[in-house]
């Protein structure tokens, strides 16, 4: 457990990039490291990091190596031109390639698909997102697919401009808040599905869900949800 990171006192470090978009040095190993012999990835280990591109004419503006953010590290500025693996925190930055999240994303611009295995609480997502755990904020411009298998998947907030597909097997999907401007559709829910809040401006189709696994206890629906035969009534006051 890193108390410095939790208390906001972690060291702030700027990593200078060369004209090729790679770190100018190999780092100090304790806070960050880059191996010139392999050039596989830039490893952020402890501290809060930003990237500084080279000022040379024609220099790359984005990091041209994969980025690996460890549990005690935070990335909060710069452009990443290769794949990002996050086990710590992303609080800002622009990501031009795929990102895989096992930590927290609280802000940033993501220009390619994102795979979320833990928490997204903010950010702008321009391509599809696969969510296996928690989304509590952010703007999602393309489709979101929600999977729940080894643990519950939850939607606690966010703005979703396109469709959301729901799929689970052995774990629950829980939607408690959010703005849904695309259709929300059950595409294979074999475990509990719960909707207790949110504003749904397009269709909500959960007609293939087992009625015994479906709970709709709240939320605001522009169109009446499509539910399976034998389901209980949608609570009064939930349809606009």
mmCIF file of C-alpha atoms in Angstrom:
data_model
loop_
_atom_site.group_PDB
_atom_site.id
_atom_site.type_symbol
_atom_site.label_atom_id
_atom_site.label_comp_id
_atom_site.label_asym_id
_atom_site.label_seq_id
_atom_site.Cartn_x
_atom_site.Cartn_y
_atom_site.Cartn_z
ATOM 1 C CA UNK A 1 0.000 0.000 0.000
ATOM 2 C CA UNK A 2 1.423 3.390 -1.071
ATOM 3 C CA UNK A 3 0.393 6.067 1.446
ATOM 4 C CA UNK A 4 2.166 8.787 -0.552
ATOM 5 C CA UNK A 5 -0.050 8.081 -3.557
ATOM 6 C CA UNK A 6 -3.187 7.905 -1.412
ATOM 7 C CA UNK A 7 -2.376 11.217 0.290
ATOM 8 C CA UNK A 8 -1.481 12.993 -2.934
ATOM 9 C CA UNK A 9 2.177 13.397 -1.983
ATOM 10 C CA UNK A 10 3.696 11.083 -4.587
ATOM 11 C CA UNK A 11 6.678 12.543 -6.446
ATOM 12 C CA UNK A 12 5.873 14.284 -9.758
ATOM 13 C CA UNK A 13 8.182 13.217 -12.556
ATOM 14 C CA UNK A 14 8.465 14.450 -16.147
ATOM 15 C CA UNK A 15 9.936 11.980 -18.636
ATOM 16 C CA UNK A 16 11.720 13.630 -21.564
ATOM 17 C CA UNK A 17 11.261 11.948 -24.947
ATOM 18 C CA UNK A 18 13.760 12.012 -27.808
ATOM 19 C CA UNK A 19 12.938 12.801 -31.429
ATOM 20 C CA UNK A 20 11.891 9.172 -32.012
ATOM 21 C CA UNK A 21 9.279 9.420 -29.255
ATOM 22 C CA UNK A 22 11.211 7.212 -26.830
ATOM 23 C CA UNK A 23 12.578 8.082 -23.364
ATOM 24 C CA UNK A 24 15.962 9.850 -23.439
ATOM 25 C CA UNK A 25 17.238 7.817 -20.466
ATOM 26 C CA UNK A 26 16.663 4.445 -18.838
ATOM 27 C CA UNK A 27 15.164 5.858 -15.628
ATOM 28 C CA UNK A 28 16.217 5.190 -12.051
ATOM 29 C CA UNK A 29 14.568 1.734 -11.728
ATOM 30 C CA UNK A 30 12.799 2.734 -8.498
ATOM 31 C CA UNK A 31 10.333 5.194 -10.013
ATOM 32 C CA UNK A 32 10.437 4.281 -13.706
ATOM 33 C CA UNK A 33 12.456 2.247 -16.172
ATOM 34 C CA UNK A 34 12.985 1.893 -19.900
ATOM 35 C CA UNK A 35 15.181 -0.832 -21.367
ATOM 36 C CA UNK A 36 16.973 0.305 -24.505
ATOM 37 C CA UNK A 37 18.052 -3.253 -25.319
ATOM 38 C CA UNK A 38 14.490 -4.520 -25.681
ATOM 39 C CA UNK A 39 12.418 -1.316 -26.121
ATOM 40 C CA UNK A 40 9.320 -3.315 -25.198
ATOM 41 C CA UNK A 41 7.754 -0.769 -22.840
ATOM 42 C CA UNK A 42 8.104 2.223 -20.583
ATOM 43 C CA UNK A 43 7.432 1.039 -17.010
ATOM 44 C CA UNK A 44 6.030 3.565 -14.530
ATOM 45 C CA UNK A 45 6.518 2.157 -11.028
ATOM 46 C CA UNK A 46 6.090 4.831 -8.350
ATOM 47 C CA UNK A 47 5.128 8.499 -8.649
ATOM 48 C CA UNK A 48 3.004 10.785 -10.832
ATOM 49 C CA UNK A 49 4.176 11.060 -14.430
ATOM 50 C CA UNK A 50 3.901 13.306 -17.475
ATOM 51 C CA UNK A 51 5.582 12.989 -20.858
ATOM 52 C CA UNK A 52 7.528 15.842 -22.489
ATOM 53 C CA UNK A 53 8.022 15.496 -26.286
ATOM 54 C CA UNK A 54 11.260 16.593 -27.929
ATOM 55 C CA UNK A 55 11.398 20.134 -29.310
ATOM 56 C CA UNK A 56 13.469 19.037 -32.312
ATOM 57 C CA UNK A 57 11.902 19.787 -35.718
ATOM 58 C CA UNK A 58 9.889 16.815 -36.989
ATOM 59 C CA UNK A 59 10.074 14.996 -33.647
ATOM 60 C CA UNK A 60 7.407 12.488 -32.678
ATOM 61 C CA UNK A 61 4.784 14.083 -30.429
ATOM 62 C CA UNK A 62 3.643 10.790 -28.881
ATOM 63 C CA UNK A 63 5.388 8.053 -26.920
ATOM 64 C CA UNK A 64 6.469 5.373 -29.420
ATOM 65 C CA UNK A 65 6.747 2.419 -27.056
ATOM 66 C CA UNK A 66 4.141 0.526 -25.036
ATOM 67 C CA UNK A 67 3.244 2.049 -21.663
ATOM 68 C CA UNK A 68 3.005 -0.092 -18.526
ATOM 69 C CA UNK A 69 1.567 1.725 -15.468
ATOM 70 C CA UNK A 70 2.124 -0.166 -12.225
ATOM 71 C CA UNK A 71 -0.079 -0.148 -9.112
ATOM 72 C CA UNK A 72 1.714 2.728 -7.313
ATOM 73 C CA UNK A 73 2.009 4.961 -10.390
ATOM 74 C CA UNK A 74 -0.241 7.633 -11.891
ATOM 75 C CA UNK A 75 -0.098 8.901 -15.475
ATOM 76 C CA UNK A 76 -1.481 12.423 -15.795
ATOM 77 C CA UNK A 77 -0.226 14.008 -18.989
ATOM 78 C CA UNK A 78 1.120 13.353 -22.465
ATOM 79 C CA UNK A 79 0.269 11.434 -25.619
ATOM 80 C CA UNK A 80 0.781 7.679 -25.903
ATOM 81 C CA UNK A 81 1.131 6.291 -29.418
ATOM 82 C CA UNK A 82 1.330 2.610 -28.506
ATOM 83 C CA UNK A 83 -0.631 0.144 -26.338
ATOM 84 C CA UNK A 84 -1.268 1.068 -22.675
ATOM 85 C CA UNK A 85 -1.574 -1.430 -19.802
ATOM 86 C CA UNK A 86 -2.790 0.261 -16.625
ATOM 87 C CA UNK A 87 -2.665 -1.274 -13.138
ATOM 88 C CA UNK A 88 -2.441 2.114 -11.400
ATOM 89 C CA UNK A 89 -4.218 5.370 -12.261
ATOM 90 C CA UNK A 90 -4.762 7.324 -15.458
ATOM 91 C CA UNK A 91 -5.917 10.860 -14.638
ATOM 92 C CA UNK A 92 -5.238 12.576 -17.980
ATOM 93 C CA UNK A 93 -3.543 12.155 -21.335
ATOM 94 C CA UNK A 94 -4.335 11.142 -24.895
ATOM 95 C CA UNK A 95 -4.158 7.489 -25.900
ATOM 96 C CA UNK A 96 -3.891 6.767 -29.621
ATOM 97 C CA UNK A 97 -3.890 2.971 -29.363
ATOM 98 C CA UNK A 98 -5.726 0.315 -27.344
ATOM 99 C CA UNK A 99 -5.803 0.545 -23.559
ATOM 100 C CA UNK A 100 -6.214 -2.327 -21.075
ATOM 101 C CA UNK A 101 -7.308 -1.221 -17.613
ATOM 102 C CA UNK A 102 -6.844 -3.193 -14.381
ATOM 103 C CA UNK A 103 -6.686 -0.021 -12.272
ATOM 104 C CA UNK A 104 -8.542 3.305 -12.416
ATOM 105 C CA UNK A 105 -9.214 5.638 -15.321
ATOM 106 C CA UNK A 106 -10.506 8.987 -14.045
ATOM 107 C CA UNK A 107 -9.886 11.125 -17.151
ATOM 108 C CA UNK A 108 -8.194 11.176 -20.532
ATOM 109 C CA UNK A 109 -9.001 10.878 -24.232
ATOM 110 C CA UNK A 110 -9.054 7.340 -25.595
ATOM 111 C CA UNK A 111 -9.018 7.137 -29.398
ATOM 112 C CA UNK A 112 -9.053 3.332 -29.733
ATOM 113 C CA UNK A 113 -10.918 0.483 -27.965
ATOM 114 C CA UNK A 114 -10.615 0.085 -24.200
ATOM 115 C CA UNK A 115 -10.874 -3.124 -22.173
ATOM 116 C CA UNK A 116 -11.959 -2.336 -18.590
ATOM 117 C CA UNK A 117 -11.285 -4.909 -15.863
ATOM 118 C CA UNK A 118 -11.669 -2.579 -12.870
ATOM 119 C CA UNK A 119 -12.869 1.063 -12.745
ATOM 120 C CA UNK A 120 -13.642 3.850 -15.199
ATOM 121 C CA UNK A 121 -14.848 6.996 -13.413
ATOM 122 C CA UNK A 122 -14.292 9.557 -16.173
ATOM 123 C CA UNK A 123 -12.780 10.245 -19.572
ATOM 124 C CA UNK A 124 -13.760 10.476 -23.236
ATOM 125 C CA UNK A 125 -13.942 7.173 -25.126
ATOM 126 C CA UNK A 126 -14.129 7.449 -28.913
ATOM 127 C CA UNK A 127 -14.197 3.731 -29.787
ATOM 128 C CA UNK A 128 -15.982 0.658 -28.341
ATOM 129 C CA UNK A 129 -15.425 -0.311 -24.698
ATOM 130 C CA UNK A 130 -15.647 -3.776 -23.142
ATOM 131 C CA UNK A 131 -16.598 -3.517 -19.472
ATOM 132 C CA UNK A 132 -16.067 -6.374 -17.012
ATOM 133 C CA UNK A 133 -16.287 -4.396 -13.757
ATOM 134 C CA UNK A 134 -17.340 -0.811 -12.972
ATOM 135 C CA UNK A 135 -18.158 2.289 -15.005
ATOM 136 C CA UNK A 136 -19.203 5.259 -12.861
ATOM 137 C CA UNK A 137 -18.556 8.152 -15.242
ATOM 138 C CA UNK A 138 -17.231 9.213 -18.621
ATOM 139 C CA UNK A 139 -18.558 9.813 -22.136
ATOM 140 C CA UNK A 140 -18.769 6.825 -24.471
ATOM 141 C CA UNK A 141 -19.193 7.702 -28.144
ATOM 142 C CA UNK A 142 -19.408 4.130 -29.474
ATOM 143 C CA UNK A 143 -20.934 0.844 -28.342
ATOM 144 C CA UNK A 144 -20.268 -0.567 -24.884
ATOM 145 C CA UNK A 145 -20.406 -4.298 -24.171
ATOM 146 C CA UNK A 146 -20.901 -5.375 -20.556
ATOM 147 C CA UNK A 147 -19.720 -8.832 -19.476
ATOM 148 C CA UNK A 148 -20.102 -10.382 -16.025
ATOM 149 C CA UNK A 149 -18.524 -13.774 -15.404
ATOM 150 C CA UNK A 150 -16.044 -13.978 -12.517
ATOM 151 C CA UNK A 151 -17.591 -10.984 -10.709
ATOM 152 C CA UNK A 152 -20.425 -8.475 -10.945
ATOM 153 C CA UNK A 153 -20.343 -5.786 -13.635
ATOM 154 C CA UNK A 154 -21.870 -2.440 -12.745
ATOM 155 C CA UNK A 155 -22.889 0.758 -14.515
ATOM 156 C CA UNK A 156 -23.125 3.530 -11.903
ATOM 157 C CA UNK A 157 -22.980 6.560 -14.203
ATOM 158 C CA UNK A 158 -21.710 7.919 -17.498
ATOM 159 C CA UNK A 159 -23.116 9.075 -20.838
ATOM 160 C CA UNK A 160 -23.552 6.357 -23.445
ATOM 161 C CA UNK A 161 -24.229 7.679 -26.945
ATOM 162 C CA UNK A 162 -24.546 4.325 -28.745
ATOM 163 C CA UNK A 163 -25.832 0.868 -27.896
ATOM 164 C CA UNK A 164 -25.050 -1.180 -24.798
ATOM 165 C CA UNK A 165 -25.016 -4.988 -25.003
ATOM 166 C CA UNK A 166 -25.498 -6.974 -21.793
ATOM 167 C CA UNK A 167 -24.003 -10.458 -21.326
ATOM 168 C CA UNK A 168 -23.384 -12.452 -18.150
ATOM 169 C CA UNK A 169 -22.826 -15.981 -16.918
ATOM 170 C CA UNK A 170 -22.599 -16.664 -13.194
ATOM 171 C CA UNK A 171 -22.416 -13.028 -12.028
ATOM 172 C CA UNK A 172 -24.815 -10.085 -11.941
ATOM 173 C CA UNK A 173 -25.099 -6.983 -14.117
ATOM 174 C CA UNK A 174 -26.306 -3.967 -12.135
ATOM 175 C CA UNK A 175 -27.317 -0.640 -13.737
ATOM 176 C CA UNK A 176 -27.967 2.069 -11.143
ATOM 177 C CA UNK A 177 -27.403 5.329 -13.047
ATOM 178 C CA UNK A 178 -26.317 6.875 -16.332
ATOM 179 C CA UNK A 179 -27.643 8.507 -19.493
ATOM 180 C CA UNK A 180 -28.313 5.974 -22.236
ATOM 181 C CA UNK A 181 -28.840 7.527 -25.688
ATOM 182 C CA UNK A 182 -28.615 4.190 -27.485
ATOM 183 C CA UNK A 183 -30.503 0.926 -27.162
ATOM 184 C CA UNK A 184 -29.761 -1.293 -24.154
ATOM 185 C CA UNK A 185 -30.127 -4.944 -25.163
ATOM 186 C CA UNK A 186 -29.774 -8.316 -23.461
ATOM 187 C CA UNK A 187 -27.552 -10.377 -25.767
ATOM 188 C CA UNK A 188 -27.085 -13.317 -23.414
ATOM 189 C CA UNK A 189 -27.825 -12.844 -19.736
ATOM 190 C CA UNK A 190 -27.873 -16.137 -17.842
ATOM 191 C CA UNK A 191 -27.531 -14.570 -14.375
ATOM 192 C CA UNK A 192 -29.282 -11.724 -12.524
ATOM 193 C CA UNK A 193 -29.819 -8.413 -14.331
ATOM 194 C CA UNK A 194 -30.898 -5.403 -12.268
ATOM 195 C CA UNK A 195 -31.907 -1.886 -13.358
ATOM 196 C CA UNK A 196 -32.541 0.533 -10.491
ATOM 197 C CA UNK A 197 -31.794 3.910 -12.080
ATOM 198 C CA UNK A 198 -30.721 5.850 -15.159
ATOM 199 C CA UNK A 199 -32.306 7.762 -18.029
ATOM 200 C CA UNK A 200 -32.988 5.613 -21.096
ATOM 201 C CA UNK A 201 -33.890 7.604 -24.220
ATOM 202 C CA UNK A 202 -33.973 4.614 -26.601
ATOM 203 C CA UNK A 203 -35.228 1.037 -26.414
ATOM 204 C CA UNK A 204 -34.471 -1.253 -23.496
ATOM 205 C CA UNK A 205 -34.912 -4.837 -24.690
ATOM 206 C CA UNK A 206 -34.468 -7.529 -22.046
ATOM 207 C CA UNK A 207 -37.096 -9.846 -23.546
ATOM 208 C CA UNK A 208 -34.837 -12.917 -23.620
ATOM 209 C CA UNK A 209 -33.888 -12.605 -19.930
ATOM 210 C CA UNK A 210 -35.198 -15.293 -17.579
ATOM 211 C CA UNK A 211 -37.963 -13.483 -15.615
ATOM 212 C CA UNK A 212 -36.618 -14.934 -12.377
ATOM 213 C CA UNK A 213 -33.290 -13.182 -13.032
ATOM 214 C CA UNK A 214 -34.723 -9.769 -13.976
ATOM 215 C CA UNK A 215 -35.353 -6.823 -11.644
ATOM 216 C CA UNK A 216 -36.407 -3.354 -12.824
ATOM 217 C CA UNK A 217 -37.018 -1.254 -9.727
ATOM 218 C CA UNK A 218 -36.300 2.247 -11.005
ATOM 219 C CA UNK A 219 -35.074 4.430 -13.841
ATOM 220 C CA UNK A 220 -36.723 6.705 -16.414
ATOM 221 C CA UNK A 221 -37.657 5.224 -19.794
ATOM 222 C CA UNK A 222 -38.772 7.201 -22.854
ATOM 223 C CA UNK A 223 -40.064 3.923 -24.309
ATOM 224 C CA UNK A 224 -41.574 1.140 -22.249
ATOM 225 C CA UNK A 225 -38.964 -1.587 -21.647
ATOM 226 C CA UNK A 226 -39.469 -4.824 -23.578
ATOM 227 C CA UNK A 227 -39.557 -7.513 -20.911
ATOM 228 C CA UNK A 228 -40.161 -11.278 -21.064
ATOM 229 C CA UNK A 229 -43.584 -12.794 -20.493
ATOM 230 C CA UNK A 230 -44.146 -13.499 -16.828
ATOM 231 C CA UNK A 231 -42.145 -10.506 -15.626
ATOM 232 C CA UNK A 232 -43.545 -8.286 -12.929
ATOM 233 C CA UNK A 233 -44.755 -4.813 -13.903
ATOM 234 C CA UNK A 234 -42.292 -1.993 -14.398
ATOM 235 C CA UNK A 235 -42.725 0.265 -11.332
ATOM 236 C CA UNK A 236 -45.114 3.169 -11.737
ATOM 237 C CA UNK A 237 -43.440 6.451 -12.559
ATOM 238 C CA UNK A 238 -40.459 4.936 -14.372
ATOM 239 C CA UNK A 239 -41.743 5.796 -17.876
ATOM 240 C CA UNK A 240 -41.431 9.391 -19.022
#
